[in-house]
Short mmCIF file of C-alpha atoms in Angstrom, two decimals:
data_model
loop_
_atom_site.label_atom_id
_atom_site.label_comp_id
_atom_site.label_asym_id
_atom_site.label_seq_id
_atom_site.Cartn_x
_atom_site.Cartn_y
_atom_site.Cartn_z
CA UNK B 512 20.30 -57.65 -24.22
CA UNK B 513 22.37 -57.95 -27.79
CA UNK B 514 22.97 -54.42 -28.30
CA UNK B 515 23.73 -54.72 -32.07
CA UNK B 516 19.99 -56.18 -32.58
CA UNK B 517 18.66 -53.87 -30.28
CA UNK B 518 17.14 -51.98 -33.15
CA UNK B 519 17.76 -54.17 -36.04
CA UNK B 520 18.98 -53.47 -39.95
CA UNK B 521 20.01 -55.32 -43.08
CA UNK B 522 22.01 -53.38 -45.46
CA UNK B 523 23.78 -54.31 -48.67
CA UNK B 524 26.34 -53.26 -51.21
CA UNK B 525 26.88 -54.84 -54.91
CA UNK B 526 29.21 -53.85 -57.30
CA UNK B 527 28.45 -54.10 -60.93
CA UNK B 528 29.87 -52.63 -64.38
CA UNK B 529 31.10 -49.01 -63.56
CA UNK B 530 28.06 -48.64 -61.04
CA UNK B 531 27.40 -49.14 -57.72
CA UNK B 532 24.44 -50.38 -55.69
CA UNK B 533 23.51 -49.93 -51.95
CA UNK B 534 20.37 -51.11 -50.34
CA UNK B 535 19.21 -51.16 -46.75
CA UNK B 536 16.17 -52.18 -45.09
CA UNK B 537 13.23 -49.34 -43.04
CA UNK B 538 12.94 -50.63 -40.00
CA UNK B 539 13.56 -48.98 -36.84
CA UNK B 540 12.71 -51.17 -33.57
CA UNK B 541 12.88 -51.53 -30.24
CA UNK B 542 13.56 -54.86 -29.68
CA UNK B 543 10.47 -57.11 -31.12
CA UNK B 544 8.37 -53.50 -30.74
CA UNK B 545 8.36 -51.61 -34.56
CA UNK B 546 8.33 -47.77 -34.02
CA UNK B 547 8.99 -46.57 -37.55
CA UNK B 548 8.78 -47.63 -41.11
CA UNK B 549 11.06 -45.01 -42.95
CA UNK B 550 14.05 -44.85 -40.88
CA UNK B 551 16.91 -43.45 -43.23
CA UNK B 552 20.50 -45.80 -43.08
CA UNK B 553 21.78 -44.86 -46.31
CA UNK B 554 23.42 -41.16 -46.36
CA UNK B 555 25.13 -39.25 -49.21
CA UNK B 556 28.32 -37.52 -48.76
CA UNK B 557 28.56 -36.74 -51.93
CA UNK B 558 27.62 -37.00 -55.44
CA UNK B 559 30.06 -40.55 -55.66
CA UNK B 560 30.31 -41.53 -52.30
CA UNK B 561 27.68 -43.18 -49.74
CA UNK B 562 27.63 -45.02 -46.35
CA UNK B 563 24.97 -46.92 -44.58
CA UNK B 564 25.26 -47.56 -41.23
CA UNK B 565 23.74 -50.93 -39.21
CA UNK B 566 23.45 -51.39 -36.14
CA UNK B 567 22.29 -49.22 -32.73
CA UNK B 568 20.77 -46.16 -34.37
CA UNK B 569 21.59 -43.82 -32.05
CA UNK B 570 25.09 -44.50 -33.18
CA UNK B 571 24.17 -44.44 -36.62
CA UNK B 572 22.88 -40.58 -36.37
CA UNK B 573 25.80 -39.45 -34.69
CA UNK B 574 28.38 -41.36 -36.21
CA UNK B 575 26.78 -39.99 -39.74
CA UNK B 576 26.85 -36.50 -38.68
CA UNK B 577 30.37 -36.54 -37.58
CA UNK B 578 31.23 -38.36 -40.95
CA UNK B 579 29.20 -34.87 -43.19
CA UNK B 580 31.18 -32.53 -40.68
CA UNK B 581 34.45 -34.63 -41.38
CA UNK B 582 33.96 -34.36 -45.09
CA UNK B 583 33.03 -30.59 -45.30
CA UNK B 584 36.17 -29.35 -43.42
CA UNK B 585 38.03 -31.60 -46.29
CA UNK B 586 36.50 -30.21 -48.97
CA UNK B 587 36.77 -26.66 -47.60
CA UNK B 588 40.67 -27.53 -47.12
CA UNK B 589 41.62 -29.80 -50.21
CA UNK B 590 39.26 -27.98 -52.53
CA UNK B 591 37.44 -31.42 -53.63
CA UNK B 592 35.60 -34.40 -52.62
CA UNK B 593 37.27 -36.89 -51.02
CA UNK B 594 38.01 -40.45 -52.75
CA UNK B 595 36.01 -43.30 -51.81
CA UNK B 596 39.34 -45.25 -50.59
CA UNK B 597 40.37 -42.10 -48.70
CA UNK B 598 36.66 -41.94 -47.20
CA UNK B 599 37.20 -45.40 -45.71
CA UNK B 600 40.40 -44.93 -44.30
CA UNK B 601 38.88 -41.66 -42.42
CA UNK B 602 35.76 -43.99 -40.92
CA UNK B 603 38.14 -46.39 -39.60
CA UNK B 604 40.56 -43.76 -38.07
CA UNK B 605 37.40 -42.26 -36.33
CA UNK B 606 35.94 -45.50 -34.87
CA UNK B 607 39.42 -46.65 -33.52
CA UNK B 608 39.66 -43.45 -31.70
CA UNK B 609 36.96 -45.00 -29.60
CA UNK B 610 38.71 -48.54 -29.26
CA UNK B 611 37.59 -48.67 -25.66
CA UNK B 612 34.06 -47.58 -25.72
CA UNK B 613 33.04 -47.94 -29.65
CA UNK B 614 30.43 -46.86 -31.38
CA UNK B 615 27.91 -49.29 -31.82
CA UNK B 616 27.41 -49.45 -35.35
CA UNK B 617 28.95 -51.36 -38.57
CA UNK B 618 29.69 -49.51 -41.62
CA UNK B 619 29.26 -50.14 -45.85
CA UNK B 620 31.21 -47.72 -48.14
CA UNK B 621 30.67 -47.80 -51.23
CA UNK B 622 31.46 -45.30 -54.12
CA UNK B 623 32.89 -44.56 -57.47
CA UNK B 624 36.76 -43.76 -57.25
CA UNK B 625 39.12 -43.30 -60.51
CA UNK B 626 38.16 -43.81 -63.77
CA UNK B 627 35.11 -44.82 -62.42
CA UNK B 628 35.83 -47.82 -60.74
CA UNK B 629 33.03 -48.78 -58.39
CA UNK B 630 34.42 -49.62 -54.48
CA UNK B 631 32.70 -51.07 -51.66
CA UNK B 632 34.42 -51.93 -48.15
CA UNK B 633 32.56 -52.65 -45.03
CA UNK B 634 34.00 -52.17 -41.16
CA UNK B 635 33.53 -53.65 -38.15
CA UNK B 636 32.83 -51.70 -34.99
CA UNK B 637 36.25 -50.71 -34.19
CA UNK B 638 37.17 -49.67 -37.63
CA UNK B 639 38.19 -53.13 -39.14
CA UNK B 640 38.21 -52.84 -43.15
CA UNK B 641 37.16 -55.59 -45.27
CA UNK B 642 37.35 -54.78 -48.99
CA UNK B 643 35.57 -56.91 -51.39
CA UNK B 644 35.64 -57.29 -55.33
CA UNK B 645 31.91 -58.32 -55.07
CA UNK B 646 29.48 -57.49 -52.79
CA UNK B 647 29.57 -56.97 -48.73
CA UNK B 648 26.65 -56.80 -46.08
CA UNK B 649 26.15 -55.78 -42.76
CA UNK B 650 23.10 -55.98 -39.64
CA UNK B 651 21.37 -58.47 -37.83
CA UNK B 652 20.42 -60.11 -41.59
CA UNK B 653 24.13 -60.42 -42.33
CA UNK B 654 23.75 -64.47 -42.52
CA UNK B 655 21.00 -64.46 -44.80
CA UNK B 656 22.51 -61.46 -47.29
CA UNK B 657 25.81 -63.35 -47.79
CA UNK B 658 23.54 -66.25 -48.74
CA UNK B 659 21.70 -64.91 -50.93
CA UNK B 660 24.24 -62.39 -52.61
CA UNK B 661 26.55 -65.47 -52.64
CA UNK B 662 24.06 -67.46 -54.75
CA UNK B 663 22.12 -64.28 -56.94
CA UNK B 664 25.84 -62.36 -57.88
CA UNK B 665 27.02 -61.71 -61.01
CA UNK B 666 30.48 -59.73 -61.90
CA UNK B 667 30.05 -57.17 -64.49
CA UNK B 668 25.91 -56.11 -64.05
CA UNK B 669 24.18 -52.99 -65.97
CA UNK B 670 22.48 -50.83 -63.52
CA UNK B 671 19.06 -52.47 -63.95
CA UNK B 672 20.23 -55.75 -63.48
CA UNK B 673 22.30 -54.94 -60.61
CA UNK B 674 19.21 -53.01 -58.86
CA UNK B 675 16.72 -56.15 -59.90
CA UNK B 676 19.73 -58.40 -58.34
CA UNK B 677 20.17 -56.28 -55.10
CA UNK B 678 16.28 -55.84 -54.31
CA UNK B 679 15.56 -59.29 -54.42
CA UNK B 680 19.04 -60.47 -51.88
CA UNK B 681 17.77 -58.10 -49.55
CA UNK B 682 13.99 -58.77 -49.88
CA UNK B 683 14.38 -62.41 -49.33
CA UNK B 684 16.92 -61.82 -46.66
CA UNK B 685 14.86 -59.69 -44.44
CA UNK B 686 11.88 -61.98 -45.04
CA UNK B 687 13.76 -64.59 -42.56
CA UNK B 688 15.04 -62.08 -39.80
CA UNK B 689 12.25 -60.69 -37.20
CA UNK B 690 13.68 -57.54 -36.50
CA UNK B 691 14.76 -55.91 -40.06
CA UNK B 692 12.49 -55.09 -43.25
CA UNK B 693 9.22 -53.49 -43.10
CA UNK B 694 10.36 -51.85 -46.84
CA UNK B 695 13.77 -51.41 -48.66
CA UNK B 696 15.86 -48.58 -49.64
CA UNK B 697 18.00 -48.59 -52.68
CA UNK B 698 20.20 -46.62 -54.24
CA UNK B 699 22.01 -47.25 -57.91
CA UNK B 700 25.04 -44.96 -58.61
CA UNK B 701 26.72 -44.87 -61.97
CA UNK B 702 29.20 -41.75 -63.34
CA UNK B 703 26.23 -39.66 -64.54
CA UNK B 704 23.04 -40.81 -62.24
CA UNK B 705 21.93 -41.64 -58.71
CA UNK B 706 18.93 -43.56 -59.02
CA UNK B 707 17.08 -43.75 -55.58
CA UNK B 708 14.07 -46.52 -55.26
CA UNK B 709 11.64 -47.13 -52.44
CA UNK B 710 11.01 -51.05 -52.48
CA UNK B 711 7.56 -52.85 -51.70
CA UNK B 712 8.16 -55.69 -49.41
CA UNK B 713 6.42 -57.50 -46.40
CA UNK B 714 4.91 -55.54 -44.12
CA UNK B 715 5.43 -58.50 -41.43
CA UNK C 809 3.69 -81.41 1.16
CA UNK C 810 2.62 -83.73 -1.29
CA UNK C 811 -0.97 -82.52 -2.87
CA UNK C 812 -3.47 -84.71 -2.92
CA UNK C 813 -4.41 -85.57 -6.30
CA UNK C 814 -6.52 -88.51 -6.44
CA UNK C 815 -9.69 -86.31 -7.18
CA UNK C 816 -7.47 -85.48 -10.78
CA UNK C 817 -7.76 -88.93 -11.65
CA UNK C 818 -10.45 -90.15 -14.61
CA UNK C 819 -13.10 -92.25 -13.57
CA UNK C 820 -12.10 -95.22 -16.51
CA UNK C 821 -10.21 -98.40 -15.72
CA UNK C 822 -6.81 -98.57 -16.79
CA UNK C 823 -6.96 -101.02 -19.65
CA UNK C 824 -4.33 -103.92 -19.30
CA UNK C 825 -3.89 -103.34 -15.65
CA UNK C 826 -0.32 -104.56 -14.72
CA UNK C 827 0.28 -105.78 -18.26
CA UNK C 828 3.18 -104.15 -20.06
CA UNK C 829 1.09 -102.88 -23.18
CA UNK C 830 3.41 -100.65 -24.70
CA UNK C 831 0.31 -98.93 -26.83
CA UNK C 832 -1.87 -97.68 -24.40
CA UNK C 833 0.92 -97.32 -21.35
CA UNK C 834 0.89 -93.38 -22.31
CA UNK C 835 -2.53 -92.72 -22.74
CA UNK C 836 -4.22 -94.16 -19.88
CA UNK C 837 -2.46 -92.65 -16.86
CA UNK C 838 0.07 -89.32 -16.38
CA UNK C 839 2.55 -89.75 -19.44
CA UNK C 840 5.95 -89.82 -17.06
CA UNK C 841 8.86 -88.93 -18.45
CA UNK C 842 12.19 -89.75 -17.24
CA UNK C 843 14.14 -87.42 -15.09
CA UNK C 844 17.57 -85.93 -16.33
CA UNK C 845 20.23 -87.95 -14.03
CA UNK C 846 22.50 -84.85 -12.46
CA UNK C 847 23.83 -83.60 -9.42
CA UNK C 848 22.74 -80.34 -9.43
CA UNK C 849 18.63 -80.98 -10.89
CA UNK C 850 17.73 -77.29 -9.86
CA UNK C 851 20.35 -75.83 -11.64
CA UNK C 852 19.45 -78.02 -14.87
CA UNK C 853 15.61 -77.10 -14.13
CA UNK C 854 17.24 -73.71 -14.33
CA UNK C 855 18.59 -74.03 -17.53
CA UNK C 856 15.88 -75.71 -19.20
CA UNK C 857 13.77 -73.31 -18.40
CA UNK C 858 15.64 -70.52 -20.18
CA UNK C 859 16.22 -72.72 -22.83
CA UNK C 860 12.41 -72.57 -24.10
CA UNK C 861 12.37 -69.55 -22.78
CA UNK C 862 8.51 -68.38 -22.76
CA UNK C 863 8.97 -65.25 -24.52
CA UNK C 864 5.76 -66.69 -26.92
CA UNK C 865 6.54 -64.77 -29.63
CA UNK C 866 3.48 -65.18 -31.40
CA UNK C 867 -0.12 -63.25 -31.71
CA UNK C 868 -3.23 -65.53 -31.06
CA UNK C 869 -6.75 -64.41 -30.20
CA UNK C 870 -10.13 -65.62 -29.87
CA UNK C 871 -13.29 -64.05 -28.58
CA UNK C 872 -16.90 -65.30 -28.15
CA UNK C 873 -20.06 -63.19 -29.99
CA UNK C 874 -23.54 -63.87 -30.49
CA UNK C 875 -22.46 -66.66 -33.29
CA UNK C 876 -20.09 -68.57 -31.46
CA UNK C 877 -16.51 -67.88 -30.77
CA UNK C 878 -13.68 -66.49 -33.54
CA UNK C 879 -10.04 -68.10 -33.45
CA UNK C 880 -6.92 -66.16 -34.76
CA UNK C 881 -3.58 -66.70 -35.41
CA UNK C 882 -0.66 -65.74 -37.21
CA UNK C 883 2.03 -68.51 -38.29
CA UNK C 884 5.74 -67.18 -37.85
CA UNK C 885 7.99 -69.22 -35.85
CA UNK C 886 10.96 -67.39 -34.90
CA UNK C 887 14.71 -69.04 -33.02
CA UNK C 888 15.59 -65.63 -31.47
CA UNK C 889 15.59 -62.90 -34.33
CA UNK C 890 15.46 -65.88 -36.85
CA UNK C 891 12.54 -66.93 -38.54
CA UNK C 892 12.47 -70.19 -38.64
CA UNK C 893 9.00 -70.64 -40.38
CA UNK C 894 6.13 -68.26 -41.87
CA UNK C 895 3.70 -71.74 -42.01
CA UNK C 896 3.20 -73.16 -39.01
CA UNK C 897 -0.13 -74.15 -37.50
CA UNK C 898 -0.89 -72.36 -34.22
CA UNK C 899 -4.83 -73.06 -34.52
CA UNK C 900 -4.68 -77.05 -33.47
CA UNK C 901 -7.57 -78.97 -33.87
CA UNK C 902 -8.03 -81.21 -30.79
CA UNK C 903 -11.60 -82.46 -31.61
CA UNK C 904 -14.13 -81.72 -34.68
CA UNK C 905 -15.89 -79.28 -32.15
CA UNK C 906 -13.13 -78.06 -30.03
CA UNK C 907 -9.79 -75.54 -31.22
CA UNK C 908 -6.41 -74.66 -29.27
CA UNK C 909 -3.89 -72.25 -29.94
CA UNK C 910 -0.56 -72.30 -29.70
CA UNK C 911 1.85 -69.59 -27.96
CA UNK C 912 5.20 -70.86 -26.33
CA UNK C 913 6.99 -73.60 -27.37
CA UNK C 914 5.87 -75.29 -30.53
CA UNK C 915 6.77 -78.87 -29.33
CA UNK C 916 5.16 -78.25 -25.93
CA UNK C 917 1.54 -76.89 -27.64
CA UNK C 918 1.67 -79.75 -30.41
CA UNK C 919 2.43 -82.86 -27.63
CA UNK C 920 -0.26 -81.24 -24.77
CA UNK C 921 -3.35 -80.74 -27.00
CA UNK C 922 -2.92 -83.89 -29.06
CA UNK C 923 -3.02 -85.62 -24.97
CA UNK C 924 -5.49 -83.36 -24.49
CA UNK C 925 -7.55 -84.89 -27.81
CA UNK C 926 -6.48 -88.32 -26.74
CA UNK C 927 -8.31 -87.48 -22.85
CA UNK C 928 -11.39 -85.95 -24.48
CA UNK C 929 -11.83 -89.15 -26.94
CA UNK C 930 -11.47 -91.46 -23.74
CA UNK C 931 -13.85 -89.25 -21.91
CA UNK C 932 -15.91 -89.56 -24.74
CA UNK C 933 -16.07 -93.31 -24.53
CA UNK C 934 -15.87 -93.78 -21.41
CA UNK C 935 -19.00 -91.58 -20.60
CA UNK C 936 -20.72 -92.02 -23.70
CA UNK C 937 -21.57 -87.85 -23.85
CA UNK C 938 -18.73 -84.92 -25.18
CA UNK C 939 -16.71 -83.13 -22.99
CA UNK C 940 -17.66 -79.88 -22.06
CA UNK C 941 -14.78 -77.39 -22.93
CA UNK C 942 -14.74 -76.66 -18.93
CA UNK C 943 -13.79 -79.91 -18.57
CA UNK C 944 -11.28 -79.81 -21.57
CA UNK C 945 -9.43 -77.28 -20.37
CA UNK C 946 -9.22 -78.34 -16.43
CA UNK C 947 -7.70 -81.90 -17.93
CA UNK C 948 -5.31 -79.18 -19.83
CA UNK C 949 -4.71 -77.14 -16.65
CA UNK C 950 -4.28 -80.06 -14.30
CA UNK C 951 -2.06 -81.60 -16.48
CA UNK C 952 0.04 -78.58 -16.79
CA UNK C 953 0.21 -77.85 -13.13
CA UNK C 954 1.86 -80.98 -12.53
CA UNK C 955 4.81 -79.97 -14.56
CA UNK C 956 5.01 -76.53 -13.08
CA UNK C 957 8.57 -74.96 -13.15
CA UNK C 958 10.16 -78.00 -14.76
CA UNK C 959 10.30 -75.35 -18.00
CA UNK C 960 7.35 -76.02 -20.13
CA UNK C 961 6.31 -73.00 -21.88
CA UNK C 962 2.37 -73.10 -23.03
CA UNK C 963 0.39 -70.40 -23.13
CA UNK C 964 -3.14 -71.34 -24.73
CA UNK C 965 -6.48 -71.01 -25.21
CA UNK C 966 -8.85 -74.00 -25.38
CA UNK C 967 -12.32 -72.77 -27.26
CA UNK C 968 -15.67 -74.75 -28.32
CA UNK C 969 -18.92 -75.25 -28.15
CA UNK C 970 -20.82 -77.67 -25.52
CA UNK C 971 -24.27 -78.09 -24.60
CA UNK C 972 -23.66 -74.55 -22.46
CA UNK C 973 -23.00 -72.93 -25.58
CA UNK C 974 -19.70 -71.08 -26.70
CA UNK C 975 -16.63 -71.60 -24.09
CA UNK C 976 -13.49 -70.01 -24.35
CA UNK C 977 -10.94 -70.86 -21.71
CA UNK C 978 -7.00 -69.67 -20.83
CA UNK C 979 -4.96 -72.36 -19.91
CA UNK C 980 -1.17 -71.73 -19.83
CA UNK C 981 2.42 -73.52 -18.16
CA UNK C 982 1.83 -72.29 -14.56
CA UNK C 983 -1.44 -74.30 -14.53
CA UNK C 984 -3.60 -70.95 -14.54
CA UNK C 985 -6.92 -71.96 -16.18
CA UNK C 986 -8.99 -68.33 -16.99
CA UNK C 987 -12.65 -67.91 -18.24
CA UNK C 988 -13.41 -65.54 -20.26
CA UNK C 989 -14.90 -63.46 -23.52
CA UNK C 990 -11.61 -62.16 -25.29
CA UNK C 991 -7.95 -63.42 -25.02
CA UNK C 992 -4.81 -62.57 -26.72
CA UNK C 993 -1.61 -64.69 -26.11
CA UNK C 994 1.83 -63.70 -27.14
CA UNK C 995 4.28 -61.15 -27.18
CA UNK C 996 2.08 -59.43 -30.48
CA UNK C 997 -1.29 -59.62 -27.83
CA UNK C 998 -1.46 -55.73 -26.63
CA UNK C 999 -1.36 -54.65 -30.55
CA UNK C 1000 -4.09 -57.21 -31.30
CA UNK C 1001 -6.30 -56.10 -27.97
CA UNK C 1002 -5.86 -52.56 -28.43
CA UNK C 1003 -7.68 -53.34 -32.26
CA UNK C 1004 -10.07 -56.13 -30.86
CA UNK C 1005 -10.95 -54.08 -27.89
CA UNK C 1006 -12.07 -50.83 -29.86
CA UNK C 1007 -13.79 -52.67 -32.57
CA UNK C 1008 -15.75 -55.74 -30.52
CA UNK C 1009 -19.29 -55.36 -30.13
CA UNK C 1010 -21.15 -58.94 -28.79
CA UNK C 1011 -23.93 -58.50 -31.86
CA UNK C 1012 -21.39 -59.50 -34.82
CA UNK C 1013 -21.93 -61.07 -37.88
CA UNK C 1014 -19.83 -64.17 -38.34
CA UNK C 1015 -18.24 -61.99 -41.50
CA UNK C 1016 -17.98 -59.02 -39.17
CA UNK C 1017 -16.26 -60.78 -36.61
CA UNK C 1018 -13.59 -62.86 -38.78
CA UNK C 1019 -13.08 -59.13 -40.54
CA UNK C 1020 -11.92 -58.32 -36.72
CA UNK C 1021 -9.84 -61.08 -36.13
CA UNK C 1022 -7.98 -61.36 -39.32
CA UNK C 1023 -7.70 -56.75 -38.77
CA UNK C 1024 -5.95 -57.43 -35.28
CA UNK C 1025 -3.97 -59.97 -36.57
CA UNK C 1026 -2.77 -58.07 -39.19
CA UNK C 1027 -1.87 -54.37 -36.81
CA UNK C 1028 -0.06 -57.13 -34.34
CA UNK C 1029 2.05 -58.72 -37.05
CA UNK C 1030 2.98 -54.65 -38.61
CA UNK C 1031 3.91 -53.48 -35.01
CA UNK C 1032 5.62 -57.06 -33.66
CA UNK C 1033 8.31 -58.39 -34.89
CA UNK C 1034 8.03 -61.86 -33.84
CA UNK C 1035 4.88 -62.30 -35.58
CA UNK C 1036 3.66 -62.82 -39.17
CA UNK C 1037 3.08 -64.63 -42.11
CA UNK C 1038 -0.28 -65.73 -42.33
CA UNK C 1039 -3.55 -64.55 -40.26
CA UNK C 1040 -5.50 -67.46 -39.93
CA UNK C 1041 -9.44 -67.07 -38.72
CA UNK C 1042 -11.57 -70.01 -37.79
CA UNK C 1043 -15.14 -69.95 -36.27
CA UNK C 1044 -16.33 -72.28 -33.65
CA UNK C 1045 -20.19 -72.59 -34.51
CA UNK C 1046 -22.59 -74.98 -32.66
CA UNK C 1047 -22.00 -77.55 -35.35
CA UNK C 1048 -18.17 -77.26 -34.63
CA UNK C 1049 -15.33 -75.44 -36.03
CA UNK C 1050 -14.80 -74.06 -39.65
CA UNK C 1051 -11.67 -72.41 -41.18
CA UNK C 1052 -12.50 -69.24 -43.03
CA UNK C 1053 -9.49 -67.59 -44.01
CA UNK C 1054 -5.95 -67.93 -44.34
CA UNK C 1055 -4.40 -64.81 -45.36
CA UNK C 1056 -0.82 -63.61 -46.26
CA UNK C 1057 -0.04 -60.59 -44.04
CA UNK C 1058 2.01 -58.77 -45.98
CA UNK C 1059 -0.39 -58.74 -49.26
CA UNK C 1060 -2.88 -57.83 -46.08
CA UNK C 1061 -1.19 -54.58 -45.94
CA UNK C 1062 -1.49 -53.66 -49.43
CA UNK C 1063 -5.10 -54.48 -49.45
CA UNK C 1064 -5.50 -52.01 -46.41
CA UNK C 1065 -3.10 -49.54 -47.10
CA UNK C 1066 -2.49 -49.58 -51.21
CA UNK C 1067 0.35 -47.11 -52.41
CA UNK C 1068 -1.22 -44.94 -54.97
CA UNK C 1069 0.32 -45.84 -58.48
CA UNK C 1070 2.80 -43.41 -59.57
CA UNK C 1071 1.55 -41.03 -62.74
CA UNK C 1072 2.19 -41.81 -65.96
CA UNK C 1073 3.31 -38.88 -67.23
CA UNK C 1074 6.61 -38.51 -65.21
CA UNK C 1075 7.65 -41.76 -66.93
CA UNK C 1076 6.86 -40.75 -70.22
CA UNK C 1077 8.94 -37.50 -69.86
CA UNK C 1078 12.75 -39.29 -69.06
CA UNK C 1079 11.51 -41.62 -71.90
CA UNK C 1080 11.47 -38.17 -74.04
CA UNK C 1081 14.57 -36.70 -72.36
CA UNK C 1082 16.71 -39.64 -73.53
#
């Protein structure tokens, strides 16, 4: 039993000119078994900062709602959202805290910080940050998304371009891994919109 | 206890008796395969077994109605949660009149029913009348049996049409050998019976029927993840078998479930807002 593709997910994060994109797949599973076609991965926490979660989805509930509660008691303190850098650091903090019995799940951060620069990290299990100048990924599709981000990205994409790019890494990802897909979720993010888009892929 | 199995054997000379002819060596008698040299064989039976391990994950049916019997498959290979292929063959034509499908290992399926072919032509000649499919699949089953637990992994269905009319047997690595009207193999089977089940009558049109089988091949690659790609449908008529469909599941889906186009007007309005 691999817990981490217990109940399978692909999700994705591009950066692009002063905008953001982050994309995950639908699918929630039990094993080879598909239960539902409209599971939710990607969460706000607010207007410039959002985190999808791969991996067991229990985890990714829980850990999510923890993440809100963590972010409202900041903003009641501080008097403001919390940066995207600062968000990051907080999700690591919290999954070390359970170094010894982890929670099952693998985050991607991504948000607009200063000026409007676009960030994107991604964590391991136990609170590991990677940042990257590019793109990251994350789920039991990983292999295929760094493939195919590798070979589709661009530095420097408008918003349309980087949601065209984005759709089809993850669509052609999650058409090569059994237990992730059934759909896509995407979300664009620049300073003055948050685009959200339901994409039509193989039901299969 | 060493089973007798002399009664197994076909009635036809070997050809070349005591020759070495390296050609017809294979055919003619029990294809033997060398042995792995270890110490510890049960242990490496062990392994191999888990190494194919017959998970089958894979949706085949086939069922037999007033016009014959309806073959179905989907074509998605998968290595674990890897797909490996969306175009593989699973319906295997062993004869002009006779179809297996393949569930299990891939090599395994492809090797056995092209023997199984080979048998059936020699049977053929040899007796100068077809094979029935009972006798098909019993060469299958036998065959099988005498690799049981050595970690083959077939799980298949052998179906045709003899002078009895339409036969449909189960045939898979333990040597079981099953008669019957309706089968589904693989780990996408109880989505495709619970659809083949509610919707089979035995009075079907041939086009009623293929709707059917290509319909439960479709729900079992939705729910399954280890199926998909294409539903193929063949019919096995008493003039032999006929592909009649190949098609891609997930434009399948579309065609059974289309999204309802999103209004016009909304887009017109940003357009104005800008």
């Amino acid at each position: 039993l691999q817990i981490f593709e217990y109940n399978g997910s692909a999700v994705v994060a591009m950066v692009g000119k002063n905008c953001f994109a982050i994309a995950s797949d639908r699918r929630l599973g039990v094993q080879l078994q598909t239960i539902a076609t409209d599971f939710q991965r990607i969460s706000k926490i607010h207007d410039r900062v959002f985190i999808a979660l791969s991996g067991l989805a229990t985890d990714v509930q829980t850990l999510y709602q923890r993440l809100v509660f963590r972010h409202k008691l900041y903003q009641l303190r501080e008097e403001r959202d919390m940066k995207p850098e600062t968000f990051a650091s907080l999700v690591s903090a919290i999954l070390y805290e359970k170094r010894f019995g982890p929670y099952l799940c693998q985050p991607v951060i991504a948000g607009l910080g200063e000026d409007d620069k676009p960030f994107i990290c991604t964590m391991d299990s136990i609170g590991a940050k990677e940042l990257a100048k590019d793109f990251v990924v994350s789920g039991t599709a990983s292999e295929s998304l760094y493939g195919a981000c590798e070979a589709m990205y661009k530095p420097d994409m408008e918003a349309e371009e980087l949601f065209e790019t984005i759709s089809q890494a993850l669509l052609s990802s999650v058409d090569r891994d059994c237990l992730s897909g059934w759909g896509g979720h995407v979300y664009v993010v620049t300073p003055t919109e948050i685009k959200e888009r339901i994409l039509k892929g193989r039901m299969d | 206890m060493k089973l007798d199995t002399s009664g197994f054997e076909t009635t036809m000379p070997t050809i070349g008796f005591g020759s070495s002819n390296d050609m017809l060596d294979g055919f003619s008698t029990v294809p033997s395969f060398d042995l792995p040299r270890t110490t510890d064989f049960d242990g490496f039976q062990k392994e191999a077994v888990q190494m194919v391990k017959p998970a089958k994950g894979t949706t085949t049916l086939a069922f037999i109605f007033k016009e014959g019997v309806m073959v179905a498959a989907d074509s998605r290979a998968s290595m674990g949660g890897y797909i490996s292929s969306q175009s593989v063959k699973k319906i295997i034509e062993i004869n002009p009149y006779m179809l297996g499908t393949m569930a299990g290992g891939a090599a395994d399926c492809q090797f056995w029913h092209r023997n199984l072919g080979i048998k059936c032509r020699l049977h053929e000649l040899a007796n100068k009348r077809r094979i029935s499919v009972s006798g098909a699949s019993k060469l299958l089953a036998n065959m099988l049996y005498s690799y049981r637990g050595m970690g083959l992994s077939v799980g298949t269905m052998i179906a045709g049409w003899d002078e009895t009319g339409p036969g449909l047997y189960y045939v898979d690595n333990e040597g079981g050998r099953l008669k019957g009207d309706r089968f589904s193999v693989g780990s996408g089977s109880p989505y495709a019976y619970g659809v083949l089940d509610s919707g089979y009558k035995f009075d079907m049109t041939v086009e009623e029927a293929s709707e059917l089988a290509r319909r439960s091949i479709y729900h079992a690659t939705f729910r399954d993840g280890a199926s998909g790609g294409v539903a193929s449908v063949y019919h096995v008529g008493p003039n032999g078998w006929k592909k009649l469909s190949g098609d891609d599941v997930g434009e399948l889906h579309y065609h059974y479930y289309p999204v309802p186009p999103a209004i016009a007007e909304q887009v017109m309005e940003e357009a104005a807002a800008e």
